PDB file of C-alpha atoms and ligand atoms in Angstrom:
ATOM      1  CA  UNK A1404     183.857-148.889 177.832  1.00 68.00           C
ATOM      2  CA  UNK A1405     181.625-148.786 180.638  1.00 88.00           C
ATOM      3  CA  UNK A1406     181.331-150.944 183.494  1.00 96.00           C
ATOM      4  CA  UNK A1407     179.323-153.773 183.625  1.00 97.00           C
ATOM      5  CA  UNK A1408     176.030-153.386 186.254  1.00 98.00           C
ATOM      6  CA  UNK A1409     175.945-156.347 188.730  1.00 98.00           C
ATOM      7  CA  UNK A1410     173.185-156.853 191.408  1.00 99.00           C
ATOM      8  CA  UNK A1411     174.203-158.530 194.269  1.00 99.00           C
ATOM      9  CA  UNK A1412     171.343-159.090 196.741  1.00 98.00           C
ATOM     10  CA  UNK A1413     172.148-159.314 200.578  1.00 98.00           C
ATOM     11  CA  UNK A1414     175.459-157.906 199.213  1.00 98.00           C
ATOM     12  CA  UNK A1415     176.269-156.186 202.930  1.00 98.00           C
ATOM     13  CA  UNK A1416     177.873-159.065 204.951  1.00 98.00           C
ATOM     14  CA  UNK A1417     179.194-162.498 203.949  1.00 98.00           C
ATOM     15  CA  UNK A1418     179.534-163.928 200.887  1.00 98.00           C
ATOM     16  CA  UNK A1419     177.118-160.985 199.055  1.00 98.00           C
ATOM     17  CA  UNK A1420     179.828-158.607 200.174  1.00 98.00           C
ATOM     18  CA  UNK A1421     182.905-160.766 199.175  1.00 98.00           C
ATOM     19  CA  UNK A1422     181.357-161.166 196.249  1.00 99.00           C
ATOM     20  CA  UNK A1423     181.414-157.471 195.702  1.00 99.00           C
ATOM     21  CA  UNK A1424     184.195-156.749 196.473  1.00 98.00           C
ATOM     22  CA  UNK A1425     185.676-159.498 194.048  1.00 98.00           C
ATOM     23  CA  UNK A1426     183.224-157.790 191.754  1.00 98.00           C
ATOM     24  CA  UNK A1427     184.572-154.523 192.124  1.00 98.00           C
ATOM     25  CA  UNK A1428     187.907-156.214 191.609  1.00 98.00           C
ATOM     26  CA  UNK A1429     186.966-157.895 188.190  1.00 98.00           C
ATOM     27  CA  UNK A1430     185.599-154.168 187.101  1.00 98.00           C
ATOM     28  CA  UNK A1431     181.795-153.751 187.554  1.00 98.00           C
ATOM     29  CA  UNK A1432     179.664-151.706 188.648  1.00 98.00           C
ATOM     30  CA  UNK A1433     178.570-152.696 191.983  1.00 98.00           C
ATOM     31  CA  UNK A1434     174.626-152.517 193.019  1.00 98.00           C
ATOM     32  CA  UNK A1435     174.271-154.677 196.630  1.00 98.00           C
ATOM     33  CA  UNK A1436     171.317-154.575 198.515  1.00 98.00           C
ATOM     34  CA  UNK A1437     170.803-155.432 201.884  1.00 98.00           C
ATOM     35  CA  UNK A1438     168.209-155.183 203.994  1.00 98.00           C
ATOM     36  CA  UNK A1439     168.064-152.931 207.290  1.00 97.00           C
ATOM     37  CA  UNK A1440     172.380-153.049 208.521  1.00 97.00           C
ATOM     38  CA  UNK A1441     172.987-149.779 206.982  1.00 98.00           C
ATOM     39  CA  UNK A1442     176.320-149.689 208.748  1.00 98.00           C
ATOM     40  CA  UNK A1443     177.766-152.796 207.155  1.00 98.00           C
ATOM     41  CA  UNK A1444     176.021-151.998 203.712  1.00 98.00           C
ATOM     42  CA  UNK A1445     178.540-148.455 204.022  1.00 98.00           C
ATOM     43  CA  UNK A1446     181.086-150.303 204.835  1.00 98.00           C
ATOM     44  CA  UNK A1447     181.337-152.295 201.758  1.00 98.00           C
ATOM     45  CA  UNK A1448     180.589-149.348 199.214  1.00 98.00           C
ATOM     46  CA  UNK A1449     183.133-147.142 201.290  1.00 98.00           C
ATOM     47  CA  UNK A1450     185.668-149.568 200.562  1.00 98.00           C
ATOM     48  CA  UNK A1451     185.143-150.264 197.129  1.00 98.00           C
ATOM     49  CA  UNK A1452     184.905-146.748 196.433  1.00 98.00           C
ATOM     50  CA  UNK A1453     188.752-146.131 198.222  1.00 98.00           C
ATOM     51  CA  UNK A1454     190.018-148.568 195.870  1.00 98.00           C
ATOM     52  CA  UNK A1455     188.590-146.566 192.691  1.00 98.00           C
ATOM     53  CA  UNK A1456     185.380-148.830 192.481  1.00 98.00           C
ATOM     54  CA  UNK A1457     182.069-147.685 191.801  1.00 98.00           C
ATOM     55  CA  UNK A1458     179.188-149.416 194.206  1.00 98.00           C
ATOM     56  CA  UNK A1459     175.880-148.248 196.019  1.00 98.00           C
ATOM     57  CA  UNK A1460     173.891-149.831 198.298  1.00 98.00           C
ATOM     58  CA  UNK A1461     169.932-149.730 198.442  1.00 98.00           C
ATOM     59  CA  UNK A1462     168.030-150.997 201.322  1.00 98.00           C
ATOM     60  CA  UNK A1463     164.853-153.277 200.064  1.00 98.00           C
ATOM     61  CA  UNK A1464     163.646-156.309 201.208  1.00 98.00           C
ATOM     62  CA  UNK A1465     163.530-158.753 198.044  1.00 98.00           C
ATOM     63  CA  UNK A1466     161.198-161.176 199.563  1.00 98.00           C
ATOM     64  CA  UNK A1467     158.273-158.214 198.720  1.00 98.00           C
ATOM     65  CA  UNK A1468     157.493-157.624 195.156  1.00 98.00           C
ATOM     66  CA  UNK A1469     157.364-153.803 194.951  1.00 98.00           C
ATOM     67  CA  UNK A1470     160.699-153.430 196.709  1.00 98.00           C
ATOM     68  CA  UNK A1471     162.087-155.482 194.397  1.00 98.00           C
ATOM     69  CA  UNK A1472     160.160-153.461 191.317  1.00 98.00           C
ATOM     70  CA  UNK A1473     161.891-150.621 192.676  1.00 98.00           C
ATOM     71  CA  UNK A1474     165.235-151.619 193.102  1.00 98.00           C
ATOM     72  CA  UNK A1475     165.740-152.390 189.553  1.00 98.00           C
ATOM     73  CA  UNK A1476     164.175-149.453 188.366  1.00 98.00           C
ATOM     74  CA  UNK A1477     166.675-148.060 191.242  1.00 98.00           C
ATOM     75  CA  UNK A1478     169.821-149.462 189.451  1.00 98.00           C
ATOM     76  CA  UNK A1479     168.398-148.650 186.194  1.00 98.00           C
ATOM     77  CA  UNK A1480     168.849-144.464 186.837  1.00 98.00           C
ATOM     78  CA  UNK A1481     172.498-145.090 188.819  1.00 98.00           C
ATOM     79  CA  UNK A1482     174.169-147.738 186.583  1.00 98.00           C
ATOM     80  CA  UNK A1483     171.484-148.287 183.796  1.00 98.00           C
ATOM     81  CA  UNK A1484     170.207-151.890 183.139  1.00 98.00           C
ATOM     82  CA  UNK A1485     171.877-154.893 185.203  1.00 98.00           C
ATOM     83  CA  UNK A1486     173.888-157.465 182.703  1.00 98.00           C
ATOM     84  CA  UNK A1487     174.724-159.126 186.840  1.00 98.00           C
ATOM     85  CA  UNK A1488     173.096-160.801 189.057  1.00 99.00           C
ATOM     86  CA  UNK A1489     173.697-163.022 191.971  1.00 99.00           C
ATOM     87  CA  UNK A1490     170.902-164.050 193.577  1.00 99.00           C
ATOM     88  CA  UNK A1491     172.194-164.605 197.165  1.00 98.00           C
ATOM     89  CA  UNK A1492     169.782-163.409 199.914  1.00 98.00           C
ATOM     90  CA  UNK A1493     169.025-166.406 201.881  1.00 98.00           C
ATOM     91  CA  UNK A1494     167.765-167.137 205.853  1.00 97.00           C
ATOM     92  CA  UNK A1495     167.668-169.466 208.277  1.00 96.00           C
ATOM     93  CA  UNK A1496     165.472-170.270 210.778  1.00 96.00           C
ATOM     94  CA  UNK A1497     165.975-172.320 214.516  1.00 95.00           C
ATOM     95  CA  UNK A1498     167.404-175.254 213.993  1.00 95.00           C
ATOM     96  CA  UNK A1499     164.181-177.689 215.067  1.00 97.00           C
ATOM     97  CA  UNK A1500     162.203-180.701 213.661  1.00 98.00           C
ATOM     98  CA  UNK A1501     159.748-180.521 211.239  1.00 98.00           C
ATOM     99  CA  UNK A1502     156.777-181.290 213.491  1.00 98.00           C
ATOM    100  CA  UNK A1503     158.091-177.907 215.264  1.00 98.00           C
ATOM    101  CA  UNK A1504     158.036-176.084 212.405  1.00 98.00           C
ATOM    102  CA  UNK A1505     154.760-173.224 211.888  1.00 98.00           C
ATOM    103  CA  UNK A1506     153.154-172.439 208.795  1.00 98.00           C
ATOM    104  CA  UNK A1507     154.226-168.714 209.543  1.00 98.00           C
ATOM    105  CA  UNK A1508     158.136-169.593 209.553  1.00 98.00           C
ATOM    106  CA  UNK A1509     157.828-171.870 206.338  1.00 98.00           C
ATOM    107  CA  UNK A1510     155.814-168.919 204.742  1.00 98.00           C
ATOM    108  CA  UNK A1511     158.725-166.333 206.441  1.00 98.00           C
ATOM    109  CA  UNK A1512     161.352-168.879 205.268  1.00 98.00           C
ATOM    110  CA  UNK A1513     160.134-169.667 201.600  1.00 98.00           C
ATOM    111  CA  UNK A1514     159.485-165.930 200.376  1.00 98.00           C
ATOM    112  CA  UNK A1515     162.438-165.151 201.710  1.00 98.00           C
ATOM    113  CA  UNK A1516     164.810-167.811 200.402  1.00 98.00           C
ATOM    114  CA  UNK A1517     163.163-168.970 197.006  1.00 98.00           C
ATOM    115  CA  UNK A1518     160.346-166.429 196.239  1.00 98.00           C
ATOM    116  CA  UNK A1519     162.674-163.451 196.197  1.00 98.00           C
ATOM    117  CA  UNK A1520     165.086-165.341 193.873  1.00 99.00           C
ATOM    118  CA  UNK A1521     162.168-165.683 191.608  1.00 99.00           C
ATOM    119  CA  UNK A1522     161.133-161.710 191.587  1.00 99.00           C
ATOM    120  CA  UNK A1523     164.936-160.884 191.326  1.00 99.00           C
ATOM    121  CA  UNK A1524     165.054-163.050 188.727  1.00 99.00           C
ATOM    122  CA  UNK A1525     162.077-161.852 186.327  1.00 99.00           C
ATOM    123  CA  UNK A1526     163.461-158.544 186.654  1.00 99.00           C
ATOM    124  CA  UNK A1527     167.128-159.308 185.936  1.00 99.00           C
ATOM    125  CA  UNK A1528     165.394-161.318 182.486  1.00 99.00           C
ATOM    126  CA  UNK A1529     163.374-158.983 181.430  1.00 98.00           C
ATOM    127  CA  UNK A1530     166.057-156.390 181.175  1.00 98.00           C
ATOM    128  CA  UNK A1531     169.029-158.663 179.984  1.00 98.00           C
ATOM    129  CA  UNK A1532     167.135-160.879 177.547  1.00 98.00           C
ATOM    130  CA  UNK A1533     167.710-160.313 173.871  1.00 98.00           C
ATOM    131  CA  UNK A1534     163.799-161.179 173.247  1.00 98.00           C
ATOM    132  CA  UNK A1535     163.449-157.681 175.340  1.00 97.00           C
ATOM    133  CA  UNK A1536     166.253-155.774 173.283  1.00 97.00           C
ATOM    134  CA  UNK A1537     168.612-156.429 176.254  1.00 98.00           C
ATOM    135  CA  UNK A1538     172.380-157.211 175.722  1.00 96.00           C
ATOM    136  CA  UNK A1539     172.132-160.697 177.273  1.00 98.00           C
ATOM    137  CA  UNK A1540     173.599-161.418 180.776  1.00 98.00           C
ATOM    138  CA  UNK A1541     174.395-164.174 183.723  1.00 99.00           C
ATOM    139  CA  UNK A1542     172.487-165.239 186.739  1.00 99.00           C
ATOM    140  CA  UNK A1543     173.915-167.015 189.650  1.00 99.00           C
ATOM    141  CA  UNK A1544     171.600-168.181 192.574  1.00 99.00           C
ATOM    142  CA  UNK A1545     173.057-169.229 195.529  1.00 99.00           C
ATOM    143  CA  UNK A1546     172.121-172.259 196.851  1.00 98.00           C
ATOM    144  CA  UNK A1547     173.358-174.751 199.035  1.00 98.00           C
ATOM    145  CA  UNK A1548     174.839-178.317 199.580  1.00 98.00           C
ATOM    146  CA  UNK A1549     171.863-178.635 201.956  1.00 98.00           C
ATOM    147  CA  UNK A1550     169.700-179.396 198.520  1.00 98.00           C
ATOM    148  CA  UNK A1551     172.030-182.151 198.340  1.00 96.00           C
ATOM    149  CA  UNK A1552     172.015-183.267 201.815  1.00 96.00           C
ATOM    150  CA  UNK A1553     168.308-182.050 203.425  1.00 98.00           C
ATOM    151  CA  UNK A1554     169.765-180.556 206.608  1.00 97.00           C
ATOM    152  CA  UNK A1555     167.755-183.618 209.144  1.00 97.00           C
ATOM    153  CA  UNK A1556     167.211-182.113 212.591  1.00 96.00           C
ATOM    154  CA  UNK A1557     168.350-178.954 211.735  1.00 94.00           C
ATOM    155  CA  UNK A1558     166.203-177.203 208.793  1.00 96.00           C
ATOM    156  CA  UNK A1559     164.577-179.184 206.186  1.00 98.00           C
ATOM    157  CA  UNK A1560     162.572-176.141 205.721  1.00 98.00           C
ATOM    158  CA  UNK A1561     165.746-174.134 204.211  1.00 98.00           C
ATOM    159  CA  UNK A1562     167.325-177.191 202.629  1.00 98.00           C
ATOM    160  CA  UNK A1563     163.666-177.685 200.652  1.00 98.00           C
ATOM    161  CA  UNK A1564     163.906-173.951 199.699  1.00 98.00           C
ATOM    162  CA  UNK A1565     167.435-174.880 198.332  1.00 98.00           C
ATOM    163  CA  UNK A1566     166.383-177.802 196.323  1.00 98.00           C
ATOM    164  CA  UNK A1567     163.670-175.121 194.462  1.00 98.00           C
ATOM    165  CA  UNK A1568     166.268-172.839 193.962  1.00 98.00           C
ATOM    166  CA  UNK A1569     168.084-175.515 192.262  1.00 98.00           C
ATOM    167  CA  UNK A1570     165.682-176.387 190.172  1.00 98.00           C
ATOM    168  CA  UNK A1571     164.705-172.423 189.185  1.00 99.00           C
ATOM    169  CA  UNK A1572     168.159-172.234 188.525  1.00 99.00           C
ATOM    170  CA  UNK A1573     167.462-176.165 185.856  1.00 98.00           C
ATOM    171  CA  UNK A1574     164.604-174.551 184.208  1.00 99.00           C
ATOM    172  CA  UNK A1575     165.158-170.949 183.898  1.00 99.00           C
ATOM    173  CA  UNK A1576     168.735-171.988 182.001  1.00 99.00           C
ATOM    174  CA  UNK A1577     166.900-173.438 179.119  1.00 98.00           C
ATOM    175  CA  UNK A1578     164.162-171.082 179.617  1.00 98.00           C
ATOM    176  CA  UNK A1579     166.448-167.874 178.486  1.00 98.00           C
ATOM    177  CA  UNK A1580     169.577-169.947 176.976  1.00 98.00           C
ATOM    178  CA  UNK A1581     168.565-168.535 173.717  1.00 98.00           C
ATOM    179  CA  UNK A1582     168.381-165.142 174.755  1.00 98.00           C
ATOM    180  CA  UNK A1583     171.916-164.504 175.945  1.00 98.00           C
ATOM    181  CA  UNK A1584     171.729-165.282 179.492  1.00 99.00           C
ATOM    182  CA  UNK A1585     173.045-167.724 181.505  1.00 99.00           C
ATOM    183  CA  UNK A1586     171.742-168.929 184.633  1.00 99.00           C
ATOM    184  CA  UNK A1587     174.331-171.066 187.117  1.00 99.00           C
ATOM    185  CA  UNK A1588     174.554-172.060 190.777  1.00 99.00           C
ATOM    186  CA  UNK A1589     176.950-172.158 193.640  1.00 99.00           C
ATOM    187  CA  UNK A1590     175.934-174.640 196.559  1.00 98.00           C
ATOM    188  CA  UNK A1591     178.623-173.901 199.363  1.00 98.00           C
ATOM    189  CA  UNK A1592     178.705-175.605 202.477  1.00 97.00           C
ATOM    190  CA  UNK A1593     180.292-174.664 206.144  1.00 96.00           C
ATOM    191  CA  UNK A1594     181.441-171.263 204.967  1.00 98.00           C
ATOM    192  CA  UNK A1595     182.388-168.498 208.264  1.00 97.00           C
ATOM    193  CA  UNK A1596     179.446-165.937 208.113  1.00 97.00           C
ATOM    194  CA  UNK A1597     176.775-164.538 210.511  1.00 94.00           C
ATOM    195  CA  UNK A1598     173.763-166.948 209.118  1.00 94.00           C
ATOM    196  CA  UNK A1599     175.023-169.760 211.598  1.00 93.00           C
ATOM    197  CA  UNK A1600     173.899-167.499 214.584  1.00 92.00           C
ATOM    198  CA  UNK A1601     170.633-167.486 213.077  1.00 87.00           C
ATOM    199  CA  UNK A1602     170.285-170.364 213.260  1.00 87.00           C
ATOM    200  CA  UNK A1603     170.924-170.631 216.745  1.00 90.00           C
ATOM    201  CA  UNK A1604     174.520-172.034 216.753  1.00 91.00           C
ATOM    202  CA  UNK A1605     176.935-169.449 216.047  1.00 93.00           C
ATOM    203  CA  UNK A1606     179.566-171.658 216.341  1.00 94.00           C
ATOM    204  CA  UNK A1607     177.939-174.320 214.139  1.00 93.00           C
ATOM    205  CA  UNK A1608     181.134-175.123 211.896  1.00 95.00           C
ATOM    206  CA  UNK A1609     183.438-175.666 214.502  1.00 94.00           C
ATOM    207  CA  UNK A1610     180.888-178.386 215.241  1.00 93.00           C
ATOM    208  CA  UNK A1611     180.576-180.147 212.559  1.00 93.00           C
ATOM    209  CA  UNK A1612     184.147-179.205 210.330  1.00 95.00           C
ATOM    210  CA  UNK A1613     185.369-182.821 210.937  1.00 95.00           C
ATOM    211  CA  UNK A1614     182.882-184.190 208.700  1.00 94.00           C
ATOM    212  CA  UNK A1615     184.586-182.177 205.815  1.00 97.00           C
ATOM    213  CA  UNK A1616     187.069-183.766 204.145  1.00 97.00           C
ATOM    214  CA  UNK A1617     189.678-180.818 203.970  1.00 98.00           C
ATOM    215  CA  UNK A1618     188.240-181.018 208.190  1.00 97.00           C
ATOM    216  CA  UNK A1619     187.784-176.617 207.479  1.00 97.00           C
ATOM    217  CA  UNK A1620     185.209-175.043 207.218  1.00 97.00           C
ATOM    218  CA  UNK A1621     185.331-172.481 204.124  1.00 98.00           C
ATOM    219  CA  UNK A1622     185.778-168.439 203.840  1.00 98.00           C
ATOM    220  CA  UNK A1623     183.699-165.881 201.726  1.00 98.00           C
ATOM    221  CA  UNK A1624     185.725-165.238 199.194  1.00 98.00           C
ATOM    222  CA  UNK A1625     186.472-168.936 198.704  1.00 98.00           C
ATOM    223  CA  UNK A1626     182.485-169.060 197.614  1.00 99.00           C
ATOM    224  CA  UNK A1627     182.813-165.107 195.358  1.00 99.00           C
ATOM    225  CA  UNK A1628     185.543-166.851 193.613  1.00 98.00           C
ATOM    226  CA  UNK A1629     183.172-169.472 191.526  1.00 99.00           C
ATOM    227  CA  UNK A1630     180.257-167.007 191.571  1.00 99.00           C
ATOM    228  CA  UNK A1631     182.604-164.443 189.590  1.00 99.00           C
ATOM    229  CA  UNK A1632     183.889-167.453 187.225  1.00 99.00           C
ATOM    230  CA  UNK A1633     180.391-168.632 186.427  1.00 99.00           C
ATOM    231  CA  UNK A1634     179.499-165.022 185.559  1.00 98.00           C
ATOM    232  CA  UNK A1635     182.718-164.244 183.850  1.00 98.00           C
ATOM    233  CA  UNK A1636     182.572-164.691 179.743  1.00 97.00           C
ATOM    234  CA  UNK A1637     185.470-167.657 180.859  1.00 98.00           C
ATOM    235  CA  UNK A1638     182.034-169.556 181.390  1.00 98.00           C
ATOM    236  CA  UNK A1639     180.369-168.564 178.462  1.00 98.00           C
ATOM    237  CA  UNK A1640     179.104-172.602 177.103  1.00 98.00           C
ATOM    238  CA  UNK A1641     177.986-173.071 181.055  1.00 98.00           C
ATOM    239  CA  UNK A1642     174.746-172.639 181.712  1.00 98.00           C
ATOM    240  CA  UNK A1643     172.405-174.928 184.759  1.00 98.00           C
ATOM    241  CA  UNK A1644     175.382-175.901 186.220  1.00 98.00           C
ATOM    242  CA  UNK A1645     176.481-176.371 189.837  1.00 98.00           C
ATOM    243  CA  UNK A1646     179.356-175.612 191.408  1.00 98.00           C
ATOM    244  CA  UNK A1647     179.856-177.094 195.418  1.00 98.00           C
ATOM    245  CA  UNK A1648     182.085-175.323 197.701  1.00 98.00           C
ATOM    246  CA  UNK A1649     182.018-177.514 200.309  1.00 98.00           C
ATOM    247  CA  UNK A1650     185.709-179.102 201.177  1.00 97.00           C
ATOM    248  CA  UNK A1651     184.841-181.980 199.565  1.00 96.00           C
ATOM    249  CA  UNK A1652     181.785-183.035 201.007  1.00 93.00           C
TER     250      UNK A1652
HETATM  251  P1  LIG B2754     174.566-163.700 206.054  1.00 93.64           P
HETATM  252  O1  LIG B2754     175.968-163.527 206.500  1.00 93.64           O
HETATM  253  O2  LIG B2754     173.523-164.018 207.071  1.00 93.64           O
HETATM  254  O3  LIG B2754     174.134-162.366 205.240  1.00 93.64           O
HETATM  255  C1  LIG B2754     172.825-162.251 204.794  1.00 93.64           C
HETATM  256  C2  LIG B2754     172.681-161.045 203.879  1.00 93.64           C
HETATM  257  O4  LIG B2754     171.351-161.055 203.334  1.00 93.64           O
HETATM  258  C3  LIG B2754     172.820-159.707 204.596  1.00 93.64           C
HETATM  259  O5  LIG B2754     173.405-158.810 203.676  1.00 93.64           O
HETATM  260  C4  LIG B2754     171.353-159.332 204.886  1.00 93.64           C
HETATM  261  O6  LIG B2754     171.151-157.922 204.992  1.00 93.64           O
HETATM  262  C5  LIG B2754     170.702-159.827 203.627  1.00 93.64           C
HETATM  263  N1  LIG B2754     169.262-160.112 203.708  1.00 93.64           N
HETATM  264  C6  LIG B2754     168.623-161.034 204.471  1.00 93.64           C
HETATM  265  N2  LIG B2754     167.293-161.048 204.199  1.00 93.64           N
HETATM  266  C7  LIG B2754     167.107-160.101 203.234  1.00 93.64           C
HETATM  267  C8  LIG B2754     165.963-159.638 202.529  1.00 93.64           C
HETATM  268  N3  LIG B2754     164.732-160.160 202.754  1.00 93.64           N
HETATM  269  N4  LIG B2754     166.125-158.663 201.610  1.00 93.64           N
HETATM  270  C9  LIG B2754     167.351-158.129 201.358  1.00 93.64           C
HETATM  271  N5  LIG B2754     168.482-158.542 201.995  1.00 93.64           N
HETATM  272  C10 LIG B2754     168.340-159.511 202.927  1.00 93.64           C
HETATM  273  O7  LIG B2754     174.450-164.831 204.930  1.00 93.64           O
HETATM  274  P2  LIG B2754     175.566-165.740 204.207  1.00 93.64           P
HETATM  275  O8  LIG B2754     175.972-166.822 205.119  1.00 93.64           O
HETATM  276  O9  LIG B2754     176.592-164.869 203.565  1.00 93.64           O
HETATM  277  O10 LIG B2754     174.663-166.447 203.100  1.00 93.64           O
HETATM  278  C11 LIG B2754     174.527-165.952 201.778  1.00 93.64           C
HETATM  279  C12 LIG B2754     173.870-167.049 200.962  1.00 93.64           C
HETATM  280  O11 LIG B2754     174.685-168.218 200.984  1.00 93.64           O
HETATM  281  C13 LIG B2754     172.499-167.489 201.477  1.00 93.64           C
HETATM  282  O12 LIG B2754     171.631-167.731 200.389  1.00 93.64           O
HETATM  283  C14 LIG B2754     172.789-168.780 202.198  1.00 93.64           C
HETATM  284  O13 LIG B2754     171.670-169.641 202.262  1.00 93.64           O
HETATM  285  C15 LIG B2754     173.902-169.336 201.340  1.00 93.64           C
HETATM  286  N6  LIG B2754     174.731-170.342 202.017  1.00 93.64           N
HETATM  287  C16 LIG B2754     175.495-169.989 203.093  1.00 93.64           C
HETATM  288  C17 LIG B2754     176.269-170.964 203.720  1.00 93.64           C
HETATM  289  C18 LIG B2754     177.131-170.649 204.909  1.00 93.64           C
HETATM  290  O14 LIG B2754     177.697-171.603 205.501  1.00 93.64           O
HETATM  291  N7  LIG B2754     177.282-169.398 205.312  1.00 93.64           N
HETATM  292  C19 LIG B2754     176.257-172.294 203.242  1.00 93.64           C
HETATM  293  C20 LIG B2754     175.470-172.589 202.154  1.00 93.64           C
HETATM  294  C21 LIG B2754     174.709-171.608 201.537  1.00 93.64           C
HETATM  295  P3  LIG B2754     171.374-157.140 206.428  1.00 93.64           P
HETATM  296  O15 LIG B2754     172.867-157.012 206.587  1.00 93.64           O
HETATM  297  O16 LIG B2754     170.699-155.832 206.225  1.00 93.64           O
HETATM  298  O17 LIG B2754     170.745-157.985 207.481  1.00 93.64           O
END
């Protein structure tokens, strides 16, 4: 039987690449995307492909509408129509108040965070949906516990864009929940990557890992785990859920 195609966007450092490599693991065929570190986006097909895996990389920025057109059609000639996808490019900005914040970063931040999930996501139904003659297929976006929590002082700007991916991920469920796809969430919190320098405080969850209740912050593969479940047919009567991987909080 052939491998399943999965999409993972932003797939080239931190939780997008130990997702695929969990993915890889679990037996699909990996697609990640990234968009402009080449070097880290090799690294992660490299070592799938030592371990017997199959994965590619494609460079395209999904917050632009014709390079996401393109990398579908893209993983449509290497691995033929995705039946995967984890929505899990996301940015952040300075941390700053709101009456800081410019109409060019919320536009930078918002395309970025919640407009590309919504692209990646129209492609990814209109090739798994039965309506289409697709083979049906799961979605997760991730999102964060900031939707929960609004990130004050920080970035209510990226928390906001959170809360709409939470509720693309409510209404596109029951949208296509009749069409053999499922659409879930993960909402992790604290977790080791390179967005905290971003941000402007690379060492952000040393900072603040007291106010976890298992007081640690949380590693990538800790987040790939549930993303892998919800896509796995182990979650096949879950669809709009939520999973937090947050220690607790
Ligand atoms: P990260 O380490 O900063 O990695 C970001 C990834 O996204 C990289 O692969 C980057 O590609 C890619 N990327 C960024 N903008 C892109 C674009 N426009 N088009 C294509 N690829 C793009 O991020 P992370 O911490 O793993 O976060 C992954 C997701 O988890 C995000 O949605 C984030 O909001 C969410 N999250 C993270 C945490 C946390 O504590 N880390 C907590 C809650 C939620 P390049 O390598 O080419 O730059």
């Amino acid at each position: 039987m052939s491998k399943k195609p999965i999409l993972i966007t932003g797939g080239s450092r931190g939780i997008g690449a130990a997702t695929a490599y969990l993915a890889a693991e679990k037996g699909y065929a990996v697609c990640i995307n990234y968009l402009k570190n080449q070097k880290a986006a090799a690294k992660v097909v490299d070592t799938i492909r030592q371990k017997g895996g199959e994965a590619v990389a494609y460079a395209a920025d999904v917050s632009v509408e014709s390079e996401v057109v393109a990398l579908f059609q893209q993983l449509d000639r290497t691995f033929g129509p995705v039946q995967a996808l984890v929505n899990n490019v996301g940015i952040l900005e300075r941390q700053m108040r709101l009456e800081e914040m410019s109409a060019e970063r919320l536009n930078r931040l918002f395309q970025n965070n919640i407009v590309s999930a919504f692209l990646c996501a129209r492609e990814a139904v209109k090739r798994m949906s039965t309506k289409y003659g697709g083979r049906g297929g799961a979605i997760v976006n991730v999102s964060s516990i900031a939707a929960r929590t609004g990130s004050p002082g920080e970035y209510v700007d990226y928390a906001a864009s959170k809360g709409a991916m939470d509720s693309l991920t409510l209404g596109l469920s029951k949208e296509v929940a009749e069409e053999g796809i499922r659409v879930n969430s993960v909402r992790p919190a604290f977790i080791y990557t390179d967005i905290h320098a971003s941000g402007g405080e690379p060492d952000r969850i040393e900072r603040v890992k007291d106010s976890v209740p298992m007081k640690r912050g949380g590693q990538p593969d800790e987040v790939a785990r549930a993303i892998l479940w919800l896509l796995s047919d182990e979650a096949s009567y879950s669809t709009g859920i939520f999973i937090d991987v947050t220690g607790g909080r």
